[in-house]
Amino acid sequence: MKKKLIMSLPVVWMAFFVSCEKKYQSPAHYEEDLFADEKQEGKAYIMNKEECFDGSELVIAGSGVKLIDSSKGRGRGFFIYKVNAGKVLKTVRDSTVEFPIKFLSPQRLKLKDHGNDSIYVYLKQLKGYRFIAEDMNLKYQWLKSAPVYSVKK
């Protein structure tokens, strides 16, 4: 009996160690994405007209919006536009706005799609760009994530 016990003991030990072996699994195996249904990769958020109007400090229905200067050197690029004429629809800071008015945009606006039509210009107070603002007499910048909307009569 002792002989059988001694002979079977290594087999039992081997079976025990094999059954207790922990297999390595990558950390990604344990991850759970709590916001999987909320992700929309490759799609930028674009504001609608009401959101743009509410988020702006100055809204102009203007015509003759033209690119007058741009910079794509070191640092972040920017574009400077000028509105020749327009109608002020909303203002928070200034009671009167004198035309032509210049503003800065961190992205290039798609003005060619609208031709010579009047467009809504959504502006906020200029933050940053201190030296450019002094040189070009800029007070406003384009509202971030606001597209270019045509004025429909």
GROMACS .gro file of N, CA and C in nm:
model
  459
    1MET      N    1   0.082  -0.118   0.000
    1MET     CA    2   0.000   0.000   0.000
    1MET      C    3   0.087   0.126   0.000
    2LYS      N    4   0.195   0.122   0.078
    2LYS     CA    5   0.285   0.236   0.082
    2LYS      C    6   0.349   0.259  -0.053
    3LYS      N    7   0.378   0.149  -0.122
    3LYS     CA    8   0.442   0.160  -0.252
    3LYS      C    9   0.348   0.227  -0.352
    4LYS      N   10   0.221   0.190  -0.350
    4LYS     CA   11   0.123   0.249  -0.442
    4LYS      C   12   0.103   0.398  -0.410
    5LEU      N   13   0.103   0.431  -0.283
    5LEU     CA   14   0.086   0.570  -0.241
    5LEU      C   15   0.204   0.654  -0.284
    6ILE      N   16   0.322   0.603  -0.268
    6ILE     CA   17   0.443   0.675  -0.308
    6ILE      C   18   0.448   0.690  -0.460
    7MET      N   19   0.402   0.589  -0.535
    7MET     CA   20   0.404   0.596  -0.681
    7MET      C   21   0.297   0.691  -0.733
    8SER      N   22   0.185   0.699  -0.668
    8SER     CA   23   0.076   0.785  -0.717
    8SER      C   24   0.089   0.930  -0.670
    9LEU      N   25   0.167   0.954  -0.567
    9LEU     CA   26   0.184   1.088  -0.514
    9LEU      C   27   0.239   1.187  -0.619
   10PRO      N   28   0.342   1.154  -0.696
   10PRO     CA   29   0.389   1.249  -0.799
   10PRO      C   30   0.282   1.276  -0.906
   11VAL      N   31   0.201   1.179  -0.938
   11VAL     CA   32   0.096   1.199  -1.038
   11VAL      C   33  -0.009   1.295  -0.983
   12VAL      N   34  -0.045   1.280  -0.856
   12VAL     CA   35  -0.142   1.368  -0.793
   12VAL      C   36  -0.088   1.510  -0.785
   13TRP      N   37   0.040   1.521  -0.747
   13TRP     CA   38   0.103   1.654  -0.740
   13TRP      C   39   0.104   1.722  -0.878
   14MET      N   40   0.136   1.648  -0.981
   14MET     CA   41   0.140   1.704  -1.117
   14MET      C   42   0.000   1.750  -1.160
   15ALA      N   43  -0.099   1.670  -1.130
   15ALA     CA   44  -0.236   1.706  -1.166
   15ALA      C   45  -0.279   1.832  -1.090
   16PHE      N   46  -0.238   1.840  -0.965
   16PHE     CA   47  -0.272   1.957  -0.884
   16PHE      C   48  -0.207   2.083  -0.938
   17PHE      N   49  -0.079   2.077  -0.972
   17PHE     CA   50  -0.008   2.195  -1.024
   17PHE      C   51  -0.059   2.237  -1.161
   18VAL      N   52  -0.094   2.144  -1.245
   18VAL     CA   53  -0.146   2.176  -1.378
   18VAL      C   54  -0.282   2.242  -1.365
   19SER      N   55  -0.364   2.196  -1.275
   19SER     CA   56  -0.498   2.254  -1.260
   19SER      C   57  -0.492   2.393  -1.196
   20CYS      N   58  -0.390   2.424  -1.120
   20CYS     CA   59  -0.378   2.554  -1.054
   20CYS      C   60  -0.299   2.657  -1.136
   21GLU      N   61  -0.256   2.618  -1.253
   21GLU     CA   62  -0.174   2.709  -1.334
   21GLU      C   63  -0.258   2.829  -1.378
   22LYS      N   64  -0.205   2.949  -1.356
   22LYS     CA   65  -0.274   3.072  -1.397
   22LYS      C   66  -0.222   3.113  -1.533
   23LYS      N   67  -0.311   3.129  -1.623
   23LYS     CA   68  -0.271   3.171  -1.757
   23LYS      C   69  -0.268   3.323  -1.763
   24TYR      N   70  -0.167   3.375  -1.826
   24TYR     CA   71  -0.154   3.520  -1.841
   24TYR      C   72  -0.252   3.569  -1.946
   25GLN      N   73  -0.325   3.676  -1.909
   25GLN     CA   74  -0.412   3.741  -2.005
   25GLN      C   75  -0.379   3.889  -2.005
   26SER      N   76  -0.382   3.949  -2.121
   26SER     CA   77  -0.343   4.089  -2.133
   26SER      C   78  -0.439   4.179  -2.055
   27PRO      N   79  -0.392   4.298  -2.017
   27PRO     CA   80  -0.479   4.391  -1.944
   27PRO      C   81  -0.603   4.431  -2.023
   28ALA      N   82  -0.595   4.427  -2.154
   28ALA     CA   83  -0.711   4.463  -2.237
   28ALA      C   84  -0.825   4.363  -2.217
   29HIS      N   85  -0.791   4.241  -2.176
   29HIS     CA   86  -0.893   4.139  -2.152
   29HIS      C   87  -0.983   4.178  -2.036
   30TYR      N   88  -0.929   4.252  -1.940
   30TYR     CA   89  -1.004   4.289  -1.821
   30TYR      C   90  -1.075   4.423  -1.834
   31GLU      N   91  -1.048   4.497  -1.940
   31GLU     CA   92  -1.108   4.629  -1.957
   31GLU      C   93  -1.255   4.617  -1.996
   32GLU      N   94  -1.333   4.713  -1.945
   32GLU     CA   95  -1.472   4.722  -1.985
   32GLU      C   96  -1.498   4.867  -2.022
   33ASP      N   97  -1.542   4.892  -2.144
   33ASP     CA   98  -1.568   5.028  -2.191
   33ASP      C   99  -1.707   5.070  -2.149
   34LEU      N  100  -1.713   5.164  -2.056
   34LEU     CA  101  -1.842   5.209  -2.004
   34LEU      C  102  -1.915   5.305  -2.098
   35PHE      N  103  -1.840   5.366  -2.191
   35PHE     CA  104  -1.899   5.465  -2.281
   35PHE      C  105  -1.894   5.420  -2.426
   36ALA      N  106  -1.902   5.294  -2.450
   36ALA     CA  107  -1.891   5.240  -2.586
   36ALA      C  108  -2.001   5.292  -2.677
   37ASP      N  109  -2.121   5.307  -2.625
   37ASP     CA  110  -2.233   5.352  -2.709
   37ASP      C  111  -2.229   5.502  -2.735
   38GLU      N  112  -2.147   5.578  -2.662
   38GLU     CA  113  -2.141   5.723  -2.679
   38GLU      C  114  -2.029   5.768  -2.771
   39LYS      N  115  -1.941   5.679  -2.810
   39LYS     CA  116  -1.828   5.717  -2.894
   39LYS      C  117  -1.871   5.731  -3.038
   40GLN      N  118  -1.820   5.839  -3.102
   40GLN     CA  119  -1.843   5.860  -3.244
   40GLN      C  120  -1.711   5.904  -3.303
   41GLU      N  121  -1.632   5.809  -3.343
   41GLU     CA  122  -1.500   5.840  -3.392
   41GLU      C  123  -1.507   5.898  -3.533
   42GLY      N  124  -1.426   5.997  -3.558
   42GLY     CA  125  -1.419   6.058  -3.689
   42GLY      C  126  -1.526   6.160  -3.718
   43LYS      N  127  -1.610   6.193  -3.619
   43LYS     CA  128  -1.715   6.291  -3.641
   43LYS      C  129  -1.694   6.409  -3.546
   44ALA      N  130  -1.678   6.527  -3.602
   44ALA     CA  131  -1.663   6.648  -3.522
   44ALA      C  132  -1.801   6.703  -3.488
   45TYR      N  133  -1.810   6.767  -3.374
   45TYR     CA  134  -1.938   6.826  -3.334
   45TYR      C  135  -1.957   6.958  -3.407
   46ILE      N  136  -2.071   6.976  -3.471
   46ILE     CA  137  -2.103   7.099  -3.542
   46ILE      C  138  -2.227   7.158  -3.478
   47MET      N  139  -2.218   7.283  -3.438
   47MET     CA  140  -2.330   7.350  -3.373
   47MET      C  141  -2.439   7.386  -3.474
   48ASN      N  142  -2.562   7.390  -3.428
   48ASN     CA  143  -2.669   7.440  -3.514
   48ASN      C  144  -2.681   7.591  -3.495
   49LYS      N  145  -2.770   7.654  -3.570
   49LYS     CA  146  -2.780   7.801  -3.569
   49LYS      C  147  -2.816   7.856  -3.432
   50GLU      N  148  -2.906   7.790  -3.362
   50GLU     CA  149  -2.949   7.838  -3.230
   50GLU      C  150  -2.834   7.831  -3.128
   51GLU      N  151  -2.760   7.722  -3.129
   51GLU     CA  152  -2.646   7.708  -3.038
   51GLU      C  153  -2.539   7.812  -3.067
   52CYS      N  154  -2.514   7.836  -3.195
   52CYS     CA  155  -2.416   7.937  -3.234
   52CYS      C  156  -2.460   8.075  -3.188
   53PHE      N  157  -2.587   8.106  -3.207
   53PHE     CA  158  -2.638   8.236  -3.169
   53PHE      C  159  -2.629   8.256  -3.017
   54ASP      N  160  -2.665   8.153  -2.940
   54ASP     CA  161  -2.660   8.162  -2.795
   54ASP      C  162  -2.516   8.171  -2.742
   55GLY      N  163  -2.423   8.104  -2.805
   55GLY     CA  164  -2.284   8.101  -2.758
   55GLY      C  165  -2.201   8.219  -2.802
   56SER      N  166  -2.253   8.304  -2.888
   56SER     CA  167  -2.177   8.417  -2.943
   56SER      C  168  -2.198   8.543  -2.861
   57GLU      N  169  -2.098   8.631  -2.866
   57GLU     CA  170  -2.110   8.763  -2.806
   57GLU      C  171  -2.149   8.867  -2.909
   58LEU      N  172  -2.118   8.840  -3.037
   58LEU     CA  173  -2.152   8.930  -3.145
   58LEU      C  174  -2.193   8.845  -3.265
   59VAL      N  175  -2.312   8.871  -3.317
   59VAL     CA  176  -2.360   8.800  -3.436
   59VAL      C  177  -2.392   8.903  -3.542
   60ILE      N  178  -2.334   8.882  -3.661
   60ILE     CA  179  -2.353   8.974  -3.773
   60ILE      C  180  -2.405   8.894  -3.892
   61ALA      N  181  -2.505   8.946  -3.959
   61ALA     CA  182  -2.547   8.894  -4.088
   61ALA      C  183  -2.476   8.982  -4.190
   62GLY      N  184  -2.363   8.933  -4.238
   62GLY     CA  185  -2.277   9.018  -4.319
   62GLY      C  186  -2.252   8.965  -4.458
   63SER      N  187  -2.218   9.059  -4.546
   63SER     CA  188  -2.179   9.023  -4.682
   63SER      C  189  -2.039   9.076  -4.706
   64GLY      N  190  -1.975   9.022  -4.804
   64GLY     CA  191  -1.840   9.067  -4.836
   64GLY      C  192  -1.737   9.023  -4.733
   65VAL      N  193  -1.752   8.901  -4.681
   65VAL     CA  194  -1.654   8.846  -4.587
   65VAL      C  195  -1.538   8.791  -4.667
   66LYS      N  196  -1.418   8.842  -4.640
   66LYS     CA  197  -1.301   8.803  -4.718
   66LYS      C  198  -1.184   8.770  -4.627
   67LEU      N  199  -1.102   8.677  -4.672
   67LEU     CA  200  -0.977   8.643  -4.603
   67LEU      C  201  -0.875   8.750  -4.639
   68ILE      N  202  -0.819   8.816  -4.537
   68ILE     CA  203  -0.722   8.921  -4.567
   68ILE      C  204  -0.580   8.884  -4.526
   69ASP      N  205  -0.564   8.787  -4.435
   69ASP     CA  206  -0.430   8.747  -4.392
   69ASP      C  207  -0.436   8.609  -4.330
   70SER      N  208  -0.323   8.538  -4.334
   70SER     CA  209  -0.317   8.407  -4.270
   70SER      C  210  -0.173   8.378  -4.230
   71SER      N  211  -0.159   8.284  -4.137
   71SER     CA  212  -0.027   8.245  -4.091
   71SER      C  213  -0.024   8.095  -4.072
   72LYS      N  214   0.071   8.031  -4.133
   72LYS     CA  215   0.089   7.887  -4.116
   72LYS      C  216   0.235   7.857  -4.088
   73GLY      N  217   0.295   7.934  -4.002
   73GLY     CA  218   0.435   7.913  -3.969
   73GLY      C  219   0.449   7.832  -3.842
   74ARG      N  220   0.543   7.874  -3.760
   74ARG     CA  221   0.558   7.808  -3.631
   74ARG      C  222   0.438   7.839  -3.543
   75GLY      N  223   0.408   7.749  -3.452
   75GLY     CA  224   0.295   7.769  -3.363
   75GLY      C  225   0.165   7.735  -3.432
   76ARG      N  226   0.058   7.780  -3.374
   76ARG     CA  227  -0.073   7.748  -3.430
   76ARG      C  228  -0.108   7.846  -3.542
   77GLY      N  229  -0.167   7.794  -3.646
   77GLY     CA  230  -0.205   7.876  -3.759
   77GLY      C  231  -0.332   7.954  -3.731
   78PHE      N  232  -0.350   8.063  -3.800
   78PHE     CA  233  -0.471   8.143  -3.784
   78PHE      C  234  -0.501   8.215  -3.913
   79PHE      N  235  -0.625   8.260  -3.925
   79PHE     CA  236  -0.672   8.330  -4.044
   79PHE      C  237  -0.744   8.456  -3.999
   80ILE      N  238  -0.722   8.566  -4.069
   80ILE     CA  239  -0.785   8.693  -4.035
   80ILE      C  240  -0.881   8.730  -4.149
   81TYR      N  241  -1.006   8.755  -4.112
   81TYR     CA  242  -1.111   8.788  -4.206
   81TYR      C  243  -1.162   8.929  -4.181
   82LYS      N  244  -1.225   8.985  -4.286
   82LYS     CA  245  -1.283   9.119  -4.274
   82LYS      C  246  -1.425   9.115  -4.329
   83VAL      N  247  -1.517   9.175  -4.252
   83VAL     CA  248  -1.657   9.189  -4.294
   83VAL      C  249  -1.674   9.334  -4.336
   84ASN      N  250  -1.708   9.357  -4.462
   84ASN     CA  251  -1.722   9.493  -4.513
   84ASN      C  252  -1.851   9.561  -4.468
   85ALA      N  253  -1.961   9.488  -4.470
   85ALA     CA  254  -2.090   9.547  -4.433
   85ALA      C  255  -2.179   9.438  -4.377
   86GLY      N  256  -2.272   9.480  -4.292
   86GLY     CA  257  -2.363   9.382  -4.236
   86GLY      C  258  -2.457   9.443  -4.136
   87LYS      N  259  -2.542   9.358  -4.083
   87LYS     CA  260  -2.642   9.399  -3.985
   87LYS      C  261  -2.612   9.325  -3.855
   88VAL      N  262  -2.603   9.400  -3.745
   88VAL     CA  263  -2.575   9.340  -3.615
   88VAL      C  264  -2.704   9.279  -3.561
   89LEU      N  265  -2.702   9.147  -3.535
   89LEU     CA  266  -2.819   9.078  -3.482
   89LEU      C  267  -2.813   9.061  -3.331
   90LYS      N  268  -2.694   9.053  -3.276
   90LYS     CA  269  -2.677   9.037  -3.132
   90LYS      C  270  -2.544   9.097  -3.092
   91THR      N  271  -2.543   9.169  -2.980
   91THR     CA  272  -2.419   9.221  -2.925
   91THR      C  273  -2.428   9.219  -2.773
   92VAL      N  274  -2.318   9.184  -2.710
   92VAL     CA  275  -2.313   9.179  -2.565
   92VAL      C  276  -2.223   9.290  -2.511
   93ARG      N  277  -2.113   9.315  -2.580
   93ARG     CA  278  -2.014   9.410  -2.530
   93ARG      C  279  -2.034   9.551  -2.584
   94ASP      N  280  -2.044   9.563  -2.714
   94ASP     CA  281  -2.047   9.695  -2.777
   94ASP      C  282  -2.190   9.733  -2.815
   95SER      N  283  -2.221   9.860  -2.796
   95SER     CA  284  -2.355   9.904  -2.837
   95SER      C  285  -2.357   9.937  -2.986
   96THR      N  286  -2.243   9.981  -3.040
   96THR     CA  287  -2.234  10.008  -3.183
   96THR      C  288  -2.112   9.936  -3.239
   97VAL      N  289  -2.125   9.889  -3.359
   97VAL     CA  290  -2.015   9.821  -3.427
   97VAL      C  291  -1.988   9.895  -3.556
   98GLU      N  292  -1.865   9.935  -3.576
   98GLU     CA  293  -1.827  10.008  -3.697
   98GLU      C  294  -1.770   9.912  -3.800
   99PHE      N  295  -1.818   9.924  -3.921
   99PHE     CA  296  -1.770   9.841  -4.031
   99PHE      C  297  -1.666   9.918  -4.110
  100PRO      N  298  -1.570   9.852  -4.170
  100PRO     CA  299  -1.544   9.708  -4.173
  100PRO      C  300  -1.487   9.661  -4.039
  101ILE      N  301  -1.518   9.537  -4.005
  101ILE     CA  302  -1.471   9.476  -3.882
  101ILE      C  303  -1.384   9.355  -3.916
  102LYS      N  304  -1.274   9.340  -3.844
  102LYS     CA  305  -1.183   9.227  -3.865
  102LYS      C  306  -1.198   9.129  -3.750
  103PHE      N  307  -1.182   9.001  -3.782
  103PHE     CA  308  -1.184   8.898  -3.678
  103PHE      C  309  -1.087   8.787  -3.714
  104LEU      N  310  -1.048   8.710  -3.612
  104LEU     CA  311  -0.951   8.602  -3.627
  104LEU      C  312  -1.023   8.468  -3.618
  105SER      N  313  -0.977   8.373  -3.696
  105SER     CA  314  -1.033   8.238  -3.690
  105SER      C  315  -0.917   8.138  -3.684
  106PRO      N  316  -0.923   8.041  -3.593
  106PRO     CA  317  -0.816   7.941  -3.588
  106PRO      C  318  -0.824   7.840  -3.702
  107GLN      N  319  -0.939   7.830  -3.768
  107GLN     CA  320  -0.953   7.741  -3.883
  107GLN      C  321  -0.998   7.820  -4.005
  108ARG      N  322  -0.970   7.765  -4.121
  108ARG     CA  323  -1.011   7.830  -4.245
  108ARG      C  324  -1.161   7.810  -4.265
  109LEU      N  325  -1.232   7.918  -4.292
  109LEU     CA  326  -1.377   7.912  -4.312
  109LEU      C  327  -1.408   7.877  -4.457
  110LYS      N  328  -1.515   7.802  -4.478
  110LYS     CA  329  -1.556   7.760  -4.612
  110LYS      C  330  -1.649   7.865  -4.672
  111LEU      N  331  -1.590   7.972  -4.721
  111LEU     CA  332  -1.669   8.082  -4.777
  111LEU      C  333  -1.702   8.061  -4.924
  112LYS      N  334  -1.624   7.979  -4.994
  112LYS     CA  335  -1.647   7.959  -5.137
  112LYS      C  336  -1.778   7.888  -5.165
  113ASP      N  337  -1.824   7.806  -5.069
  113ASP     CA  338  -1.950   7.734  -5.087
  113ASP      C  339  -2.068   7.829  -5.092
  114HIS      N  340  -2.054   7.948  -5.032
  114HIS     CA  341  -2.165   8.041  -5.021
  114HIS      C  342  -2.156   8.156  -5.121
  115GLY      N  343  -2.049   8.160  -5.197
  115GLY     CA  344  -2.035   8.263  -5.300
  115GLY      C  345  -2.039   8.403  -5.242
  116ASN      N  346  -2.120   8.490  -5.300
  116ASN     CA  347  -2.134   8.628  -5.252
  116ASN      C  348  -2.257   8.646  -5.163
  117ASP      N  349  -2.316   8.537  -5.118
  117ASP     CA  350  -2.433   8.545  -5.029
  117ASP      C  351  -2.393   8.602  -4.894
  118SER      N  352  -2.492   8.656  -4.826
  118SER     CA  353  -2.470   8.700  -4.688
  118SER      C  354  -2.461   8.577  -4.599
  119ILE      N  355  -2.374   8.585  -4.500
  119ILE     CA  356  -2.358   8.473  -4.407
  119ILE      C  357  -2.369   8.525  -4.264
  120TYR      N  358  -2.397   8.433  -4.172
  120TYR     CA  359  -2.396   8.468  -4.031
  120TYR      C  360  -2.252   8.458  -3.981
  121VAL      N  361  -2.208   8.561  -3.910
  121VAL     CA  362  -2.073   8.564  -3.853
  121VAL      C  363  -2.089   8.558  -3.702
  122TYR      N  364  -2.045   8.446  -3.643
  122TYR     CA  365  -2.058   8.423  -3.499
  122TYR      C  366  -1.923   8.450  -3.433
  123LEU      N  367  -1.919   8.550  -3.344
  123LEU     CA  368  -1.792   8.593  -3.285
  123LEU      C  369  -1.796   8.593  -3.133
  124LYS      N  370  -1.677   8.569  -3.076
  124LYS     CA  371  -1.656   8.581  -2.932
  124LYS      C  372  -1.539   8.675  -2.910
  125GLN      N  373  -1.520   8.717  -2.786
  125GLN     CA  374  -1.409   8.805  -2.752
  125GLN      C  375  -1.278   8.730  -2.779
  126LEU      N  376  -1.181   8.800  -2.834
  126LEU     CA  377  -1.052   8.742  -2.868
  126LEU      C  378  -0.974   8.709  -2.742
  127LYS      N  379  -0.929   8.584  -2.733
  127LYS     CA  380  -0.845   8.540  -2.621
  127LYS      C  381  -0.714   8.490  -2.677
  128GLY      N  382  -0.604   8.537  -2.620
  128GLY     CA  383  -0.474   8.502  -2.673
  128GLY      C  384  -0.440   8.594  -2.790
  129TYR      N  385  -0.340   8.559  -2.864
  129TYR     CA  386  -0.299   8.634  -2.984
  129TYR      C  387  -0.278   8.782  -2.951
  130ARG      N  388  -0.216   8.814  -2.840
  130ARG     CA  389  -0.205   8.951  -2.792
  130ARG      C  390  -0.135   9.044  -2.892
  131PHE      N  391  -0.022   8.999  -2.946
  131PHE     CA  392   0.055   9.086  -3.037
  131PHE      C  393  -0.017   9.106  -3.170
  132ILE      N  394  -0.080   9.002  -3.219
  132ILE     CA  395  -0.154   9.013  -3.344
  132ILE      C  396  -0.274   9.105  -3.326
  133ALA      N  397  -0.341   9.093  -3.211
  133ALA     CA  398  -0.457   9.177  -3.183
  133ALA      C  399  -0.419   9.325  -3.181
  134GLU      N  400  -0.304   9.356  -3.122
  134GLU     CA  401  -0.259   9.495  -3.118
  134GLU      C  402  -0.222   9.546  -3.257
  135ASP      N  403  -0.150   9.465  -3.334
  135ASP     CA  404  -0.107   9.507  -3.468
  135ASP      C  405  -0.223   9.522  -3.566
  136MET      N  406  -0.317   9.429  -3.562
  136MET     CA  407  -0.426   9.427  -3.660
  136MET      C  408  -0.556   9.491  -3.607
  137ASN      N  409  -0.555   9.539  -3.483
  137ASN     CA  410  -0.674   9.598  -3.420
  137ASN      C  411  -0.791   9.499  -3.420
  138LEU      N  412  -0.766   9.380  -3.362
  138LEU     CA  413  -0.866   9.274  -3.355
  138LEU      C  414  -0.927   9.269  -3.215
  139LYS      N  415  -1.060   9.251  -3.208
  139LYS     CA  416  -1.129   9.236  -3.081
  139LYS      C  417  -1.202   9.103  -3.071
  140TYR      N  418  -1.227   9.038  -3.184
  140TYR     CA  419  -1.312   8.921  -3.185
  140TYR      C  420  -1.246   8.804  -3.255
  141GLN      N  421  -1.294   8.685  -3.220
  141GLN     CA  422  -1.253   8.563  -3.289
  141GLN      C  423  -1.376   8.481  -3.323
  142TRP      N  424  -1.363   8.394  -3.422
  142TRP     CA  425  -1.471   8.308  -3.467
  142TRP      C  426  -1.507   8.211  -3.356
  143LEU      N  427  -1.636   8.183  -3.338
  143LEU     CA  428  -1.684   8.089  -3.237
  143LEU      C  429  -1.640   7.948  -3.275
  144LYS      N  430  -1.572   7.881  -3.183
  144LYS     CA  431  -1.521   7.747  -3.210
  144LYS      C  432  -1.635   7.650  -3.238
  145SER      N  433  -1.616   7.564  -3.334
  145SER     CA  434  -1.710   7.461  -3.381
  145SER      C  435  -1.838   7.518  -3.442
  146ALA      N  436  -1.833   7.644  -3.483
  146ALA     CA  437  -1.947   7.703  -3.553
  146ALA      C  438  -1.920   7.697  -3.704
  147PRO      N  439  -2.011   7.641  -3.782
  147PRO     CA  440  -1.993   7.640  -3.927
  147PRO      C  441  -2.037   7.773  -3.988
  148VAL      N  442  -2.024   7.783  -4.118
  148VAL     CA  443  -2.068   7.902  -4.191
  148VAL      C  444  -2.209   7.875  -4.242
  149TYR      N  445  -2.304   7.957  -4.197
  149TYR     CA  446  -2.443   7.945  -4.240
  149TYR      C  447  -2.479   8.063  -4.328
  150SER      N  448  -2.551   8.036  -4.439
  150SER     CA  449  -2.600   8.142  -4.527
  150SER      C  450  -2.725   8.204  -4.467
  151VAL      N  451  -2.741   8.333  -4.492
  151VAL     CA  452  -2.862   8.402  -4.451
  151VAL      C  453  -2.967   8.376  -4.557
  152LYS      N  454  -3.076   8.314  -4.518
  152LYS     CA  455  -3.184   8.284  -4.613
  152LYS      C  456  -3.295   8.383  -4.591
  153LYS      N  457  -3.337   8.446  -4.698
  153LYS     CA  458  -3.440   8.551  -4.688
  153LYS      C  459  -3.577   8.492  -4.709
   0.00000   0.00000   0.00000
